[in-house]
JSON list of C-alpha atoms in Angstrom, two decimals:
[
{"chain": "A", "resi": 103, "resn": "UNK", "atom": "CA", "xyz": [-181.01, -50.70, -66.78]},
{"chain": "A", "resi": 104, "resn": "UNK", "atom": "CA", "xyz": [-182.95, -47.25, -67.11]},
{"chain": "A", "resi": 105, "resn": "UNK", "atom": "CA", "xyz": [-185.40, -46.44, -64.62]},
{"chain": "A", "resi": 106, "resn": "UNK", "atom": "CA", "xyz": [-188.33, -46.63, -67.27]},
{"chain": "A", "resi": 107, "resn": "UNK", "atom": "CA", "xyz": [-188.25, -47.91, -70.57]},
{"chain": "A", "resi": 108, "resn": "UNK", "atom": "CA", "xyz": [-190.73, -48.73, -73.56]},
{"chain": "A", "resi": 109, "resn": "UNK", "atom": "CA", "xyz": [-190.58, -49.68, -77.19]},
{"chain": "A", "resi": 110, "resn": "UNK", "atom": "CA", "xyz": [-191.98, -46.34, -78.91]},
{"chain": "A", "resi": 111, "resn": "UNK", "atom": "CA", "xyz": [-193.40, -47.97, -81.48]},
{"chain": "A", "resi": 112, "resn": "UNK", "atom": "CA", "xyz": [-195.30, -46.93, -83.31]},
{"chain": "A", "resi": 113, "resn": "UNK", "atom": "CA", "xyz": [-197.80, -49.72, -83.45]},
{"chain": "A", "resi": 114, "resn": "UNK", "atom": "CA", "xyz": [-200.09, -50.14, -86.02]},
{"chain": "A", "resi": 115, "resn": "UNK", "atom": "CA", "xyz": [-202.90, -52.06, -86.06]},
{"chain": "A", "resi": 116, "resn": "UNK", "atom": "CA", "xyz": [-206.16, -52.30, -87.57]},
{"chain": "A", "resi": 117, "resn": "UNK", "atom": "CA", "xyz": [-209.65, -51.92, -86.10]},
{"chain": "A", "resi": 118, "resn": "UNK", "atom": "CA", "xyz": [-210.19, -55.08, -83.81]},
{"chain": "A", "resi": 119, "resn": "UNK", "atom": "CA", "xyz": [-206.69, -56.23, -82.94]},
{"chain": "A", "resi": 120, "resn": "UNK", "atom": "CA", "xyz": [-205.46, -56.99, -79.70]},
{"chain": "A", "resi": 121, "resn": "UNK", "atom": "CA", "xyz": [-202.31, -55.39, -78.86]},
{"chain": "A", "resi": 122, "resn": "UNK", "atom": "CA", "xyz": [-199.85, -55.16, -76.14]},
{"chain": "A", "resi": 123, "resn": "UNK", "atom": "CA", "xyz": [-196.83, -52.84, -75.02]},
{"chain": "A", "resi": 124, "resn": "UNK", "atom": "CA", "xyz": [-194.19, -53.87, -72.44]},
{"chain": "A", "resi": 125, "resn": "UNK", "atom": "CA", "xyz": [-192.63, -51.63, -69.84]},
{"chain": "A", "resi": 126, "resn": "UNK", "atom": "CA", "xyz": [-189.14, -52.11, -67.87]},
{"chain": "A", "resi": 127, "resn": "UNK", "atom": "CA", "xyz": [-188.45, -50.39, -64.79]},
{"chain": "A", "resi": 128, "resn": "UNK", "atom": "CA", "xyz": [-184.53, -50.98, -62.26]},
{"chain": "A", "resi": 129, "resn": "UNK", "atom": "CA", "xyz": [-186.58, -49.79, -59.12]},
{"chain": "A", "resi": 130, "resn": "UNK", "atom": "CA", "xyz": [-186.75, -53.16, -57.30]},
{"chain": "A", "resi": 131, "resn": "UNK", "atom": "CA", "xyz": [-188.79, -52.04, -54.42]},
{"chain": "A", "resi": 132, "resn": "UNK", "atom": "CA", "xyz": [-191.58, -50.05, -56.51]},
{"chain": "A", "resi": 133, "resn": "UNK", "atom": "CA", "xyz": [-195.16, -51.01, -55.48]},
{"chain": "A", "resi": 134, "resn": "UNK", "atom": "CA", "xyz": [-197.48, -48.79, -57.54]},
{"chain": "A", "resi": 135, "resn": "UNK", "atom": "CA", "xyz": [-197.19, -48.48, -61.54]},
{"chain": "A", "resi": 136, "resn": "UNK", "atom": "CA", "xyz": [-199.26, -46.50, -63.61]},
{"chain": "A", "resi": 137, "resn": "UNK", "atom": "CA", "xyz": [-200.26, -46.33, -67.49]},
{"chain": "A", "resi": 138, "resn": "UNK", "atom": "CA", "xyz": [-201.39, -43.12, -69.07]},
{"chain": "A", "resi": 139, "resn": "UNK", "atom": "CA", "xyz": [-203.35, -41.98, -72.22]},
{"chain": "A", "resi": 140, "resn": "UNK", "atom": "CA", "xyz": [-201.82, -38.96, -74.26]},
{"chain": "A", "resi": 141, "resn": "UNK", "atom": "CA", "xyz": [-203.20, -37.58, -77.23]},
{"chain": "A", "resi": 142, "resn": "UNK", "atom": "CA", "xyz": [-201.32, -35.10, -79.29]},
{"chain": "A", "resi": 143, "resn": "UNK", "atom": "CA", "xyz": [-201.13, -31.76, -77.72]},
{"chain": "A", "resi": 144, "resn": "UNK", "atom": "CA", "xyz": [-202.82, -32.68, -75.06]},
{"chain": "A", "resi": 145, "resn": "UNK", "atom": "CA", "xyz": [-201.99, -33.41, -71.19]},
{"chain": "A", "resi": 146, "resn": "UNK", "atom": "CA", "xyz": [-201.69, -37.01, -70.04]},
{"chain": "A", "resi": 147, "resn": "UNK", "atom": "CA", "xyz": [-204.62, -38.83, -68.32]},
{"chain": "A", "resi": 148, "resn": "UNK", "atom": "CA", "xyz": [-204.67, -41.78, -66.15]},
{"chain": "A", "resi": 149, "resn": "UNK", "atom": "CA", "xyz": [-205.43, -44.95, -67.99]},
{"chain": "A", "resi": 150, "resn": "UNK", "atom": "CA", "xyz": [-204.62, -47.78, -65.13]},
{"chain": "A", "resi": 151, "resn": "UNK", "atom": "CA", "xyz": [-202.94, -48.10, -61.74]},
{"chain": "A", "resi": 152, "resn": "UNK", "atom": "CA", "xyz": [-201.45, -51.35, -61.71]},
{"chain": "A", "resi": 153, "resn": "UNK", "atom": "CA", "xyz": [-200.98, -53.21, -57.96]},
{"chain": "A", "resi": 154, "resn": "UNK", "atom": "CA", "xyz": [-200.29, -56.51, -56.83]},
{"chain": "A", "resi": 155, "resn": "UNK", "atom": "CA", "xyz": [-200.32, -58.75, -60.02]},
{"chain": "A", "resi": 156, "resn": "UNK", "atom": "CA", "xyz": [-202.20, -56.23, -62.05]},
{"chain": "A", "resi": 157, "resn": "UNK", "atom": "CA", "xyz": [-205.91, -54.69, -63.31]},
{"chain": "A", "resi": 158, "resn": "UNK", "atom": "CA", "xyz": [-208.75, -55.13, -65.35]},
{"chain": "A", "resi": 159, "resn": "UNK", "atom": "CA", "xyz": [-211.10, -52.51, -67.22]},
{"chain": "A", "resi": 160, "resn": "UNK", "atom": "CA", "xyz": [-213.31, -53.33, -69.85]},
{"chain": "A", "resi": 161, "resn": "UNK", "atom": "CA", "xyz": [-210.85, -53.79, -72.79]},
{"chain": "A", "resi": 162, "resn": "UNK", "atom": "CA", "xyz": [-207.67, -53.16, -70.95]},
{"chain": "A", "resi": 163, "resn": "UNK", "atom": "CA", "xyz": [-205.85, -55.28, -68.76]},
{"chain": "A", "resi": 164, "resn": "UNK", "atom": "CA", "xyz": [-202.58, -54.27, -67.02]},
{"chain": "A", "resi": 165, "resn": "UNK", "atom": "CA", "xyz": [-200.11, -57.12, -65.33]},
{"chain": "A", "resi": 166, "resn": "UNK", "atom": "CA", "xyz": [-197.24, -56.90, -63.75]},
{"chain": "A", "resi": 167, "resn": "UNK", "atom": "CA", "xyz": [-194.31, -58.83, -63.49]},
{"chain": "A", "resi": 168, "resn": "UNK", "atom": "CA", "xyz": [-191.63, -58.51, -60.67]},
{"chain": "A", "resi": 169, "resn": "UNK", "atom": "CA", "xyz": [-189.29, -60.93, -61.11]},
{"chain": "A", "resi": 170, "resn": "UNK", "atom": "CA", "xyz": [-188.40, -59.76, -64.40]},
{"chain": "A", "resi": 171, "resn": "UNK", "atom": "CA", "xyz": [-189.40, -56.12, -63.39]},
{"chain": "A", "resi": 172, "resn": "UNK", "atom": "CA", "xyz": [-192.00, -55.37, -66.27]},
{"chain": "A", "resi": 173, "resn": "UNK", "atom": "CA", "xyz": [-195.87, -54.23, -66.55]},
{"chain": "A", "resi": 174, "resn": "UNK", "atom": "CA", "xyz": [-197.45, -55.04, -70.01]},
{"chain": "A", "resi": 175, "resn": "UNK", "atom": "CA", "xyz": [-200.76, -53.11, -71.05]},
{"chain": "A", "resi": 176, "resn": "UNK", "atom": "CA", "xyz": [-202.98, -55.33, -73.36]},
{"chain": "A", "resi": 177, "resn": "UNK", "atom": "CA", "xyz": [-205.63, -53.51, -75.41]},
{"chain": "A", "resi": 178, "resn": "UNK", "atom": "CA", "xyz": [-208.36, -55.95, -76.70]},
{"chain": "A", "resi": 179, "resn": "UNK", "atom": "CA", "xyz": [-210.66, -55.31, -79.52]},
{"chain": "A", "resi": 180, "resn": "UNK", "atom": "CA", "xyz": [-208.55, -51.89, -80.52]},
{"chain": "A", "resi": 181, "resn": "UNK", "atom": "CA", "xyz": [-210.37, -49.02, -81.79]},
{"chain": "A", "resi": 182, "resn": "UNK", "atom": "CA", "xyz": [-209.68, -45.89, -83.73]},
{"chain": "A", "resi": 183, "resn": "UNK", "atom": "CA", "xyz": [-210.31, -43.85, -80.82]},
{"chain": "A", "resi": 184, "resn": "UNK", "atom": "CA", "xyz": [-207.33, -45.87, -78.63]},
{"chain": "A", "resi": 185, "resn": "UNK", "atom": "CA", "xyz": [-204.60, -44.45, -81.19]},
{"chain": "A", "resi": 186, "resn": "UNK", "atom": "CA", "xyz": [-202.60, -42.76, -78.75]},
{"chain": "A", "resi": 187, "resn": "UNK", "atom": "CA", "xyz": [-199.80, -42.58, -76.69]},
{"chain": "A", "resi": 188, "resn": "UNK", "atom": "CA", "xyz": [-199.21, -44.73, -73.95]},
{"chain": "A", "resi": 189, "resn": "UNK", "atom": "CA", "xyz": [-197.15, -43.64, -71.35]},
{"chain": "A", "resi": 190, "resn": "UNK", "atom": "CA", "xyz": [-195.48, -45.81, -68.95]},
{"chain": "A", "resi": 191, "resn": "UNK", "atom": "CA", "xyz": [-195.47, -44.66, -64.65]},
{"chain": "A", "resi": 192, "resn": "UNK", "atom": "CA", "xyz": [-193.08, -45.65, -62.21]},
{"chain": "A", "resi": 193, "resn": "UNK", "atom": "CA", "xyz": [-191.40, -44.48, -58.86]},
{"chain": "A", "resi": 194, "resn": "UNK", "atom": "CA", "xyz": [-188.02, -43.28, -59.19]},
{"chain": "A", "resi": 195, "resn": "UNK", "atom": "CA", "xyz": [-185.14, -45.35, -58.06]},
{"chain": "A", "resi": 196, "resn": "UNK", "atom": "CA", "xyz": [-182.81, -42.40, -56.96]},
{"chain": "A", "resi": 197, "resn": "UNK", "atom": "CA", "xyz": [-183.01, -43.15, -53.51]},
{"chain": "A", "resi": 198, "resn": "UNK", "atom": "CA", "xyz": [-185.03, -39.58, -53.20]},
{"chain": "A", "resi": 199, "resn": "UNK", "atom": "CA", "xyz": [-188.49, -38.94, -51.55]},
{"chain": "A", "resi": 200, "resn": "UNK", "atom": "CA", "xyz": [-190.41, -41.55, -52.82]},
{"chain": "A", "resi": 201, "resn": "UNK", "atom": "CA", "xyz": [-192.59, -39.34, -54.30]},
{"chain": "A", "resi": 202, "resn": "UNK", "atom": "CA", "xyz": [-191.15, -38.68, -57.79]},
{"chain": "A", "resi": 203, "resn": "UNK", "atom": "CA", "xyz": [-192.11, -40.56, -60.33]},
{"chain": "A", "resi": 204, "resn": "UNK", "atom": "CA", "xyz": [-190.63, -41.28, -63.85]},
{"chain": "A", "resi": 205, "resn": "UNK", "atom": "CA", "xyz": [-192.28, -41.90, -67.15]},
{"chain": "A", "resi": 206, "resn": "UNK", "atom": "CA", "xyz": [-191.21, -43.62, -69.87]},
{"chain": "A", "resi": 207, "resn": "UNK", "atom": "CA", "xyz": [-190.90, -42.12, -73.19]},
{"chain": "A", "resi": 208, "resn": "UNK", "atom": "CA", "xyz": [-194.44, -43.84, -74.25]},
{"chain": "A", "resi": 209, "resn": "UNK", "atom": "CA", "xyz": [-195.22, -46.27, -77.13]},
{"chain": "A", "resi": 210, "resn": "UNK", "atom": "CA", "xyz": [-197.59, -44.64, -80.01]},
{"chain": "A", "resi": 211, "resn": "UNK", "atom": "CA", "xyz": [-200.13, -46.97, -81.03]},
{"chain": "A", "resi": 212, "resn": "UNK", "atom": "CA", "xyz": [-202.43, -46.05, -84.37]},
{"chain": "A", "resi": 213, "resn": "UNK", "atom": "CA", "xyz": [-205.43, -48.27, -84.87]},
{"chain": "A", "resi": 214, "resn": "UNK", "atom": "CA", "xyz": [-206.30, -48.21, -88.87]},
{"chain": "A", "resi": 215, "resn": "UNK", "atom": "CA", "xyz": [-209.59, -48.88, -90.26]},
{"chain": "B", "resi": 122, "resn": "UNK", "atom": "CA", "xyz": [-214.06, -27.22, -62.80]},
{"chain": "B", "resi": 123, "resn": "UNK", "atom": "CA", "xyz": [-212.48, -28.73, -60.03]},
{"chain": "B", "resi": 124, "resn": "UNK", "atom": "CA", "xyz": [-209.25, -30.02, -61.85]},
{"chain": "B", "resi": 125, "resn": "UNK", "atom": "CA", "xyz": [-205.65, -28.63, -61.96]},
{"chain": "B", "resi": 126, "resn": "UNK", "atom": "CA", "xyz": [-205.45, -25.52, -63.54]},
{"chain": "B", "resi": 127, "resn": "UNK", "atom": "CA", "xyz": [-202.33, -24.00, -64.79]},
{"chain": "B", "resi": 128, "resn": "UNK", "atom": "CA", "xyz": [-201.97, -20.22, -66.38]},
{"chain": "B", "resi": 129, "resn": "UNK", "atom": "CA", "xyz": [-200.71, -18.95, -69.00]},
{"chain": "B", "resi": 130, "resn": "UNK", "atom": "CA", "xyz": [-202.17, -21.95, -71.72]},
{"chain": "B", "resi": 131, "resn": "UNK", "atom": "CA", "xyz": [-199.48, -20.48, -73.91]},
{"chain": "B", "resi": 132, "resn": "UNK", "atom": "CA", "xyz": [-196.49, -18.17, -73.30]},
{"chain": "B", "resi": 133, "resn": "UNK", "atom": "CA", "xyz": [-193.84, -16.59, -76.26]},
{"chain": "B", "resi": 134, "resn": "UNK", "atom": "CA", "xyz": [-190.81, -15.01, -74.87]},
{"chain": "B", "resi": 135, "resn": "UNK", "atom": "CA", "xyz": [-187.86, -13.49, -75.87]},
{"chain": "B", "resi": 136, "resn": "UNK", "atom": "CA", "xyz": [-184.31, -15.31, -74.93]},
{"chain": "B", "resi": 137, "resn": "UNK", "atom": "CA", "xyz": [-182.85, -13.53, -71.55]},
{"chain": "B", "resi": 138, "resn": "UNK", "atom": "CA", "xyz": [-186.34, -12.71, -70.45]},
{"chain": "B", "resi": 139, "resn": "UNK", "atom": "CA", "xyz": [-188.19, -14.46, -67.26]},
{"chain": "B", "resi": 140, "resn": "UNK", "atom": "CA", "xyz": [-190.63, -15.80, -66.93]},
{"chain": "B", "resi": 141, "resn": "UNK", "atom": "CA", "xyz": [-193.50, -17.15, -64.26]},
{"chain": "B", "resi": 142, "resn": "UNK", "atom": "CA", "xyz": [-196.20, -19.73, -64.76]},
{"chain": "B", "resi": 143, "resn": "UNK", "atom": "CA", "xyz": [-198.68, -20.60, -61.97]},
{"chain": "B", "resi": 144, "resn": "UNK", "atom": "CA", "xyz": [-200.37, -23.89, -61.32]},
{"chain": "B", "resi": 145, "resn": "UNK", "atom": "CA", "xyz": [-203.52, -24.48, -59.10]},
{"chain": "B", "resi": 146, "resn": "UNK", "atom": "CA", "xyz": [-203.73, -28.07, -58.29]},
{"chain": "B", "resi": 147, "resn": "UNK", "atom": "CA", "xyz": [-206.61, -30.17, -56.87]},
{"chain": "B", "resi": 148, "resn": "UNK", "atom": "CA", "xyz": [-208.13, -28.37, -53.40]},
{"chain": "B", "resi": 149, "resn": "UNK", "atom": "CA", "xyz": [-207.69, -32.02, -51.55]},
{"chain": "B", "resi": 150, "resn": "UNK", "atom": "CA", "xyz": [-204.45, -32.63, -52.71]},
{"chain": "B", "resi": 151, "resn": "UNK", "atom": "CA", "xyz": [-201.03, -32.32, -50.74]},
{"chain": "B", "resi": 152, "resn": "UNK", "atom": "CA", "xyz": [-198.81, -33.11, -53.27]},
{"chain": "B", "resi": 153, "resn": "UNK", "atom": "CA", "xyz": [-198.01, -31.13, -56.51]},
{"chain": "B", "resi": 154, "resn": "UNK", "atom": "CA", "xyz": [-195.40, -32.15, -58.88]},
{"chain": "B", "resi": 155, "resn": "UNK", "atom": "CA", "xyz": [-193.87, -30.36, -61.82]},
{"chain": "B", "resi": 156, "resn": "UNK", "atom": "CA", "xyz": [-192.90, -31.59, -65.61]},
{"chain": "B", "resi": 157, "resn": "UNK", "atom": "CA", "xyz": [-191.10, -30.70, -68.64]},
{"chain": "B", "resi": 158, "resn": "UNK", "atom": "CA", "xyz": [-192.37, -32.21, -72.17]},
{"chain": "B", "resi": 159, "resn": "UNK", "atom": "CA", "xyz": [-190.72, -32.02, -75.27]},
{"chain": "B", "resi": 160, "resn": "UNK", "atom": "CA", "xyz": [-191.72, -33.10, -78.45]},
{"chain": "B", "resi": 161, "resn": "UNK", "atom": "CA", "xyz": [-191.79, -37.21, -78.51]},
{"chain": "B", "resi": 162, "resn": "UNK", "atom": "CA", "xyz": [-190.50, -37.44, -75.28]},
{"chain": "B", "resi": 163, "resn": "UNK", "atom": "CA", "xyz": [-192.14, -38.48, -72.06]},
{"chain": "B", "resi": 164, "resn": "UNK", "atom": "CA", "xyz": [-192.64, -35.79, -69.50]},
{"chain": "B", "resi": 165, "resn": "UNK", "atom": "CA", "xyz": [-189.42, -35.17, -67.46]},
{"chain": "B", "resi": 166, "resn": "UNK", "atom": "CA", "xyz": [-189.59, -34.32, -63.60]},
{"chain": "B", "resi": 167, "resn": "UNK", "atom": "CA", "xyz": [-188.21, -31.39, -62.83]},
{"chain": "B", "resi": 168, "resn": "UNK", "atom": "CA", "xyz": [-190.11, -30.82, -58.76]},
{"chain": "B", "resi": 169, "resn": "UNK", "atom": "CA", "xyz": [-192.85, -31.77, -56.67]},
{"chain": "B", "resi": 170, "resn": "UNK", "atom": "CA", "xyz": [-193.73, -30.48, -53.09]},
{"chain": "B", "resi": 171, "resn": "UNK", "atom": "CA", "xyz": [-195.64, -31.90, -50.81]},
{"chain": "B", "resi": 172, "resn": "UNK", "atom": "CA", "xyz": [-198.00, -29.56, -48.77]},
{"chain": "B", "resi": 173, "resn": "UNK", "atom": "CA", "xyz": [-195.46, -26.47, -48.80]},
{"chain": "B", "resi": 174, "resn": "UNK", "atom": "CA", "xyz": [-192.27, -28.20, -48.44]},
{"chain": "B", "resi": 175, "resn": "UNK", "atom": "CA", "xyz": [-190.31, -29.00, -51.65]},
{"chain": "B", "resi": 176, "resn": "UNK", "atom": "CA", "xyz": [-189.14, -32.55, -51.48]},
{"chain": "B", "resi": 177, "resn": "UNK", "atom": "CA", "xyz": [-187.16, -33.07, -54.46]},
{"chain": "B", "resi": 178, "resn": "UNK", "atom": "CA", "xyz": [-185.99, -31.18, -57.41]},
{"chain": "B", "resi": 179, "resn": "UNK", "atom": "CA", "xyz": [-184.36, -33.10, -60.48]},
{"chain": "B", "resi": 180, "resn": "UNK", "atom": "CA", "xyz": [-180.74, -32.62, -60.37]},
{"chain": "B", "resi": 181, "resn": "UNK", "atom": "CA", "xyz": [-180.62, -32.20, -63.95]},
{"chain": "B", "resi": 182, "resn": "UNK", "atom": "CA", "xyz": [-182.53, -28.79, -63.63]},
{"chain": "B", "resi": 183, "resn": "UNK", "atom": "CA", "xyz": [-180.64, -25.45, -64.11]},
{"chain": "B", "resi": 184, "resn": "UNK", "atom": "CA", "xyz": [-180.14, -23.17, -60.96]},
{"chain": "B", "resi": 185, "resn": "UNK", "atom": "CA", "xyz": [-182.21, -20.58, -63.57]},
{"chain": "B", "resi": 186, "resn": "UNK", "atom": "CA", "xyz": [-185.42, -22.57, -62.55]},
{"chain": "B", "resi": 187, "resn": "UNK", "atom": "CA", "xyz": [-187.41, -21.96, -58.86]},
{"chain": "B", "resi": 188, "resn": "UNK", "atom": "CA", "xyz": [-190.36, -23.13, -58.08]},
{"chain": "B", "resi": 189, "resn": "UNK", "atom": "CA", "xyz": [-192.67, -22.04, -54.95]},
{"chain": "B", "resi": 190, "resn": "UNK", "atom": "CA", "xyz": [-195.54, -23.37, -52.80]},
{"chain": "B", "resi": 191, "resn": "UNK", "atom": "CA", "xyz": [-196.16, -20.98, -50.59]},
{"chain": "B", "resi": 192, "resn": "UNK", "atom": "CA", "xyz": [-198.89, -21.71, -48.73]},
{"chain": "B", "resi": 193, "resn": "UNK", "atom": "CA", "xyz": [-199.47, -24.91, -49.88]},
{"chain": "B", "resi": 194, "resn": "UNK", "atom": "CA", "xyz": [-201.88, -24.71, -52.48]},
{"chain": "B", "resi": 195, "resn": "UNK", "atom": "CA", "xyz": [-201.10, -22.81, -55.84]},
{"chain": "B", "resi": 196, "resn": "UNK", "atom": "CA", "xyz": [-197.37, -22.77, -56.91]},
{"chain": "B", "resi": 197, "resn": "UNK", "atom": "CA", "xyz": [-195.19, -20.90, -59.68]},
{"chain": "B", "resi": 198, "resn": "UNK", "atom": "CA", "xyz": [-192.32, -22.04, -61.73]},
{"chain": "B", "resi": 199, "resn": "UNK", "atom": "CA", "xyz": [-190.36, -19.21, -62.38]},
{"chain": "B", "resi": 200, "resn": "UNK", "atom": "CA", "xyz": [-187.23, -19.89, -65.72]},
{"chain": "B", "resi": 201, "resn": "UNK", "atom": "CA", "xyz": [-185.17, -16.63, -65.30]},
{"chain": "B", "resi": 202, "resn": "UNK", "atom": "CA", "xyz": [-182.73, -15.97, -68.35]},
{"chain": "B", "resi": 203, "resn": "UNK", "atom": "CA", "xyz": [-184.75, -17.93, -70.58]},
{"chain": "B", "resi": 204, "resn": "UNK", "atom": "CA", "xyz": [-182.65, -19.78, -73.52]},
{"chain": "B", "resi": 205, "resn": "UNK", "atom": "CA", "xyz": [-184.22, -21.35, -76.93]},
{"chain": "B", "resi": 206, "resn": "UNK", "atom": "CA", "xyz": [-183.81, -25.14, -75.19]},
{"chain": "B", "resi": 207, "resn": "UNK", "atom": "CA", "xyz": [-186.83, -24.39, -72.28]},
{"chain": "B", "resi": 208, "resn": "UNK", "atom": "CA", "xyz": [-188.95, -24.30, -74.78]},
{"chain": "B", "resi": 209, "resn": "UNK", "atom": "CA", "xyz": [-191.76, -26.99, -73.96]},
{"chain": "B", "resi": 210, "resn": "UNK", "atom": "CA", "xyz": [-194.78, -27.70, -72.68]},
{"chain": "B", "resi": 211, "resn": "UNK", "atom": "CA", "xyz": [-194.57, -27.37, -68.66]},
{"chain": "B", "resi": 212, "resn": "UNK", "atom": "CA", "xyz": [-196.78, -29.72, -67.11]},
{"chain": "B", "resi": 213, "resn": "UNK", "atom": "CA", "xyz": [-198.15, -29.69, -63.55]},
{"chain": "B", "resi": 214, "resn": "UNK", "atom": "CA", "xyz": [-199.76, -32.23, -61.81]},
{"chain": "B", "resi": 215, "resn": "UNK", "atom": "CA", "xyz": [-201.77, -32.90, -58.32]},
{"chain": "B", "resi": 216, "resn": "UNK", "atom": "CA", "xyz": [-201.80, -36.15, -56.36]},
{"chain": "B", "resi": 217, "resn": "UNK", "atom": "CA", "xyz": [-202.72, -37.15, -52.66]},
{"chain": "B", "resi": 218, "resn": "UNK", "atom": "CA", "xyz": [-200.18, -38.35, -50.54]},
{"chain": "B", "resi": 219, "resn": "UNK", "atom": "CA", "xyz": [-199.42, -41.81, -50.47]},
{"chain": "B", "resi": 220, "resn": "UNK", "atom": "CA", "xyz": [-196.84, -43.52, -53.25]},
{"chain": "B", "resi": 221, "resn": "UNK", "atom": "CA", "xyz": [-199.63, -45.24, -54.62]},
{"chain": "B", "resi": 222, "resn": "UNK", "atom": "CA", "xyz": [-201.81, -42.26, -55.73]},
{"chain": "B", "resi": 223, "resn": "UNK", "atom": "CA", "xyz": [-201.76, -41.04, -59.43]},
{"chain": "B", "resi": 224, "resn": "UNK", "atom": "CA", "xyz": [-201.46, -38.00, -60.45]},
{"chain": "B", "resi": 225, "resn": "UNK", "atom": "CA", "xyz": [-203.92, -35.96, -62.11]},
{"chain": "B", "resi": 226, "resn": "UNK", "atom": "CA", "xyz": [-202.66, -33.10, -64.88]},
{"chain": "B", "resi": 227, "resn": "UNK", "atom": "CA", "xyz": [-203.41, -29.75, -65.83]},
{"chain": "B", "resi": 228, "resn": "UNK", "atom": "CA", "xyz": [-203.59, -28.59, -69.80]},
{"chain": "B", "resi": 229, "resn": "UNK", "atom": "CA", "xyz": [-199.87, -27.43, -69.37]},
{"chain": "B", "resi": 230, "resn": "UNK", "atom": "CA", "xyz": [-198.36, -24.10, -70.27]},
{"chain": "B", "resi": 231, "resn": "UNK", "atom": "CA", "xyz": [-196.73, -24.20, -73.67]},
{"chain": "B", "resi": 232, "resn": "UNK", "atom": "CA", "xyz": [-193.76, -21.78, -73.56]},
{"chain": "B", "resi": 233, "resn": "UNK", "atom": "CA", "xyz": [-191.71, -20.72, -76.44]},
{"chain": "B", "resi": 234, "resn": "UNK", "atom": "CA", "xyz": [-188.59, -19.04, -76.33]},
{"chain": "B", "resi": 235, "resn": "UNK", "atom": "CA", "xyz": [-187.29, -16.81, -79.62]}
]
C-alpha cells in the first residue's frame, strides 16, 4: 500500500450536495492526520486536523478509521466557493524522524451552480 | 504579517545556473519543512529541520540540492546546476514541535528553469 493515497477526482457536484473523499494511508502507528484546502496557484491551507475518531466544523466533518487505515472528509451543503483541492496529510512510514509528513496527491472537487 | 514568508515569489533561470531561495518561517516555530509541487501533484518532501538541526532529507533528492538553518530561524534551499525537471513551485512550511502540529505554508517560490 502507498503511504498516502486519494481518488483525484475530479468531483463534480452541484450547489448543495454533500460530498465525501476517502484517504488511505500504510503507516499503522500514525496518530495525527490532516486535510488541506488548495486553490490553483496558490499555497495549501489547513482545512482539519483529524484525532482520535475524527472532527467537526460547521459543514465539514473529518473521521477516521484505523482498522481499515482511512480518514474520509465529508463536505455538507457544498458551495461554489469549496471547489478546490483537497489534499490529504499523513506521517511518513519510513521509519525516519517522525516529523515528515506525506501528502496525497489531492482529490479536485468543482461545485456547479 | 506574521506568517511564513518565502523570497523570491518567482524565479527564471537558465539550465546549469544556481540558484538560492530563502524561507522565513513562523517566529514561535521550531520546525521548518521544505516541499516540491508540480503541476497536479501533491507537494513532495524534500527536508525539514527542526530548530537548526536537519532531521531528514528525502532520499529521492539530488546531491545538487542543500538546504540550511543556520541559526534556527530563516533557511535557504540552494539547487546548484539547475536542469529543466526542478522546475516547480518550492514550498516551505513552519510547524511547532510535536507530531501532531500542522503546518502552516508560505506563498512558495515558483522557479523555472529554461
Amino acid at each position: 500500500r502507498k503511504e498516502v493515497e486519494q481518488d483525484p477526482g475530479p468531483f463534480n457536484v452541484p450547489e448543495g450536495a454533500t460530498v465525501a473523499f476517502n484517504c488511505t494511508y500504510s503507516n499503522s502507528a500514525s496518530q495525527s492526520f490532516f486535510w488541506y484546502r488548495q486553490d490553483c496557484r496558490k499555497e495549501p491551507k489547513l482545512l482539519m486536523s483529524v484525532y482520535s475518531s475524527g472532527n467537526e466544523d460547521g459543514r465539514f466533518t473529518a473521521q477516521l478509521n484505523r482498522a481499515s487505515q482511512y480518514i474520509s472528509l465529508l463536505i455538507r451543503d457544498s458551495k461554489l466557493s469549496d471547489s478546490a483541492t483537497y489534499l490529504c496529510v499523513v506521517p511518513s512510514s519510513d521509519g525516519g524522524s517522525q516529523g515528515n509528513l506525506i501528502f496525497g496527491k489531492g482529490t479536485k472537487l468543482s461545485v456547479k451552480p | 504579517d506574521t506568517g511564513v514568508s518565502q523570497n523570491p515569489r518567482h524565479k527564471i533561470t537558465k539550465r546549469g545556473q544556481n540558484v538560492t531561495f530563502r524561507c522565513d518561517p513562523i517566529s514561535e516555530h521550531n520546525r521548518l519543512y521544505w516541499y516540491r509541487q508540480t503541476l497536479g501533484q501533491g507537494p513532495e518532501f524534500l527536508t525539514y529541520f527542526q530548530n537548526e538541526a536537519q532531521l531528514e532529507k528525502s532520499r529521492l533528492l539530488s546531491d545538487r540540492f542543500s538546504a540550511e538553518r543556520p541559526k534556527g530561524s530563516f533557511s535557504t534551499l540552494e539547487i546548484q546546476r539547475t536542469e529543466q525537471g526542478d522546475s516547480a513551485m518550492y514550498l516551505c512550511a513552519s510547524s511547532r514541535q510535536g507530531d501532531g502540529s500542522p503546518l502552516h505554508f508560505g506563498n512558495g517560490t515558483r522557479l523555472t528553469v529554461t
